[in-house]
Each structure stands twice: as structure tokens, then as C-alpha cells.
């Protein structure tokens, strides 16, 4: 395996690692929101974004290299990294909406409780 291939795999694994951490944090945000801990949920989403952005930067660097004429080797590892990147992007969008639904549901429940107690 050449240095170039090792570097390519290293970038792919770094993408996988960063976006995997981002996904875990997004799910922790969802679980926190489910328990009504919305501040914690927002913190987890913010932390997740940092990892996602790092993975995205690495991905963009490879795209830039190819756009500059460098011939990059296709690999299943890199395809997996791209798949994970796109999945986490979608999961983040959906979880963000779910957190908002939890937030609204809690407000609605609280209003109902206050209404019945008066």
C-alpha cells in the first residue's frame, strides 16, 4: 500500500470517526429532549455539529483534490464514509425537528395541566 493510499484511507476513517461521533451526540440530544431536558439537547446538537463539520471538511478536501486533477482511487471505505456523512446529515435534520415536536408537546401538556387546575 502506498503512502497516498494510506493517506486516503486515513482521511476516510477520520470522516467515519467524526461523523459517527456526531451521530451519537445527535441521538443523545434526542434522548435528552424526550426527557424534557431541552438545554442539554441543544448542547448535544451544538457539539455534534462540530464533529460533523470536521468530517465534512475532510470530505471536501478530497473533492477539492480530485477537482484539481488528482486521480483518487475509488474504495468501499470511502463510499462508506460518504454514506455515513450523508446519513448523519439527514438524521440531524430529522432529530432537530423531533426535538421541536417534543418541545411543543411539553408546552401543550403544560397548558392542559394549567387549564384543568384552574
Coordinates of C-alpha atoms in Angstrom, one line a residue:
X1 CA 0.0 0.0 0.0
X2 CA 1.4 3.4 -1.0
X3 CA 1.6 6.5 1.2
X4 CA -1.1 8.0 -1.0
X5 CA -3.4 5.1 -0.4
X6 CA -2.7 5.2 3.4
X7 CA -3.4 8.9 3.5
X8 CA -6.7 8.3 1.6
X9 CA -7.8 5.6 4.0
X10 CA -6.7 7.8 6.9
X11 CA -9.0 10.6 5.7
X12 CA -11.8 8.1 5.1
X13 CA -11.5 6.7 8.6
X14 CA -11.3 10.2 10.1
X15 CA -14.6 11.1 8.3
X16 CA -16.2 7.9 9.6
X17 CA -15.0 8.6 13.2
X18 CA -16.1 12.2 13.2
X19 CA -19.5 11.7 11.8
X20 CA -20.0 8.6 13.9
X21 CA -19.4 10.7 17.0
X22 CA -21.7 13.4 15.6
X23 CA -24.5 10.8 15.1
X24 CA -24.1 9.5 18.7
X25 CA -24.4 13.1 20.0
X26 CA -27.4 13.8 17.9
X27 CA -29.1 10.7 19.3
X28 CA -28.1 11.8 22.9
X29 CA -29.8 15.1 22.1
X30 CA -33.0 13.3 21.1
X31 CA -33.0 11.2 24.3
X32 CA -32.4 14.4 26.4
X33 CA -35.3 16.1 24.7
X34 CA -37.5 13.1 25.2
X35 CA -36.9 13.6 28.9
X36 CA -37.7 17.3 28.7
X37 CA -34.0 18.3 29.0
X38 CA -34.0 20.8 26.1
X39 CA -31.0 22.8 27.2
X40 CA -28.9 19.6 27.3
X41 CA -30.4 18.6 23.9
X42 CA -29.3 21.9 22.4
X43 CA -25.8 21.5 23.8
X44 CA -25.5 18.0 22.3
X45 CA -26.7 19.3 18.9
X46 CA -24.1 22.0 19.0
X47 CA -21.3 19.6 20.0
X48 CA -22.5 17.2 17.2
X49 CA -22.2 19.9 14.7
X50 CA -18.6 20.5 15.5
X51 CA -17.8 16.8 14.7
X52 CA -19.9 16.8 11.6
X53 CA -18.2 20.0 10.3
X54 CA -14.8 18.4 10.8
X55 CA -15.8 15.3 8.9
X56 CA -17.3 17.5 6.1
X57 CA -14.1 19.5 5.8
X58 CA -12.1 16.3 5.3
X59 CA -14.6 15.1 2.7
X60 CA -14.4 18.5 0.9
X61 CA -10.6 18.3 0.9
X62 CA -10.7 15.1 -1.1
X63 CA -13.3 16.5 -3.5
X64 CA -11.0 19.6 -4.0
X65 CA -8.0 17.4 -4.7
X66 CA -9.9 15.5 -7.3
X67 CA -11.2 18.7 -8.8
X68 CA -7.6 19.9 -9.1
X69 CA -6.9 16.9 -11.3
X70 CA -5.6 14.4 -8.8
X71 CA -6.8 10.9 -9.6
X72 CA -8.2 9.4 -6.4
X73 CA -8.7 5.7 -6.0
X74 CA -12.3 4.6 -5.5
X75 CA -12.8 2.4 -2.5
X76 CA -15.6 0.9 -0.5
X77 CA -14.1 2.5 2.7
X78 CA -14.6 6.0 1.1
X79 CA -18.0 5.1 -0.1
X80 CA -18.9 4.1 3.4
X81 CA -17.5 7.4 4.8
X82 CA -19.7 9.3 2.3
X83 CA -22.7 7.2 3.2
X84 CA -22.2 7.9 6.9
X85 CA -21.7 11.6 6.2
X86 CA -25.0 11.9 4.3
X87 CA -26.9 9.7 6.8
X88 CA -25.8 11.9 9.7
X89 CA -26.9 15.0 7.9
X90 CA -30.3 13.5 7.4
X91 CA -30.6 12.2 10.9
X92 CA -29.6 15.6 12.3
X93 CA -32.3 17.3 10.3
X94 CA -34.9 14.8 11.5
X95 CA -33.8 14.8 15.1
X96 CA -33.9 18.6 15.2
X97 CA -37.5 18.5 14.0
X98 CA -38.3 15.8 16.6
X99 CA -36.8 17.9 19.4
X100 CA -39.1 20.8 18.3
X101 CA -42.1 18.4 18.4
X102 CA -41.1 17.3 22.0
X103 CA -40.8 20.9 23.0
X104 CA -44.2 21.8 21.6
X105 CA -45.7 18.7 23.1
X106 CA -44.4 19.6 26.5
X107 CA -45.8 23.2 26.2
X108 CA -49.2 21.8 25.1
X109 CA -49.2 19.4 28.0
X110 CA -48.3 22.1 30.5
X111 CA -51.0 24.3 29.2
X112 CA -53.6 21.5 29.5
X113 CA -52.5 20.8 33.1
X114 CA -52.7 24.5 34.0
X115 CA -56.1 24.8 32.3
X116 CA -57.5 21.8 34.3
X117 CA -56.2 23.1 37.6
X118 CA -57.9 26.5 37.3

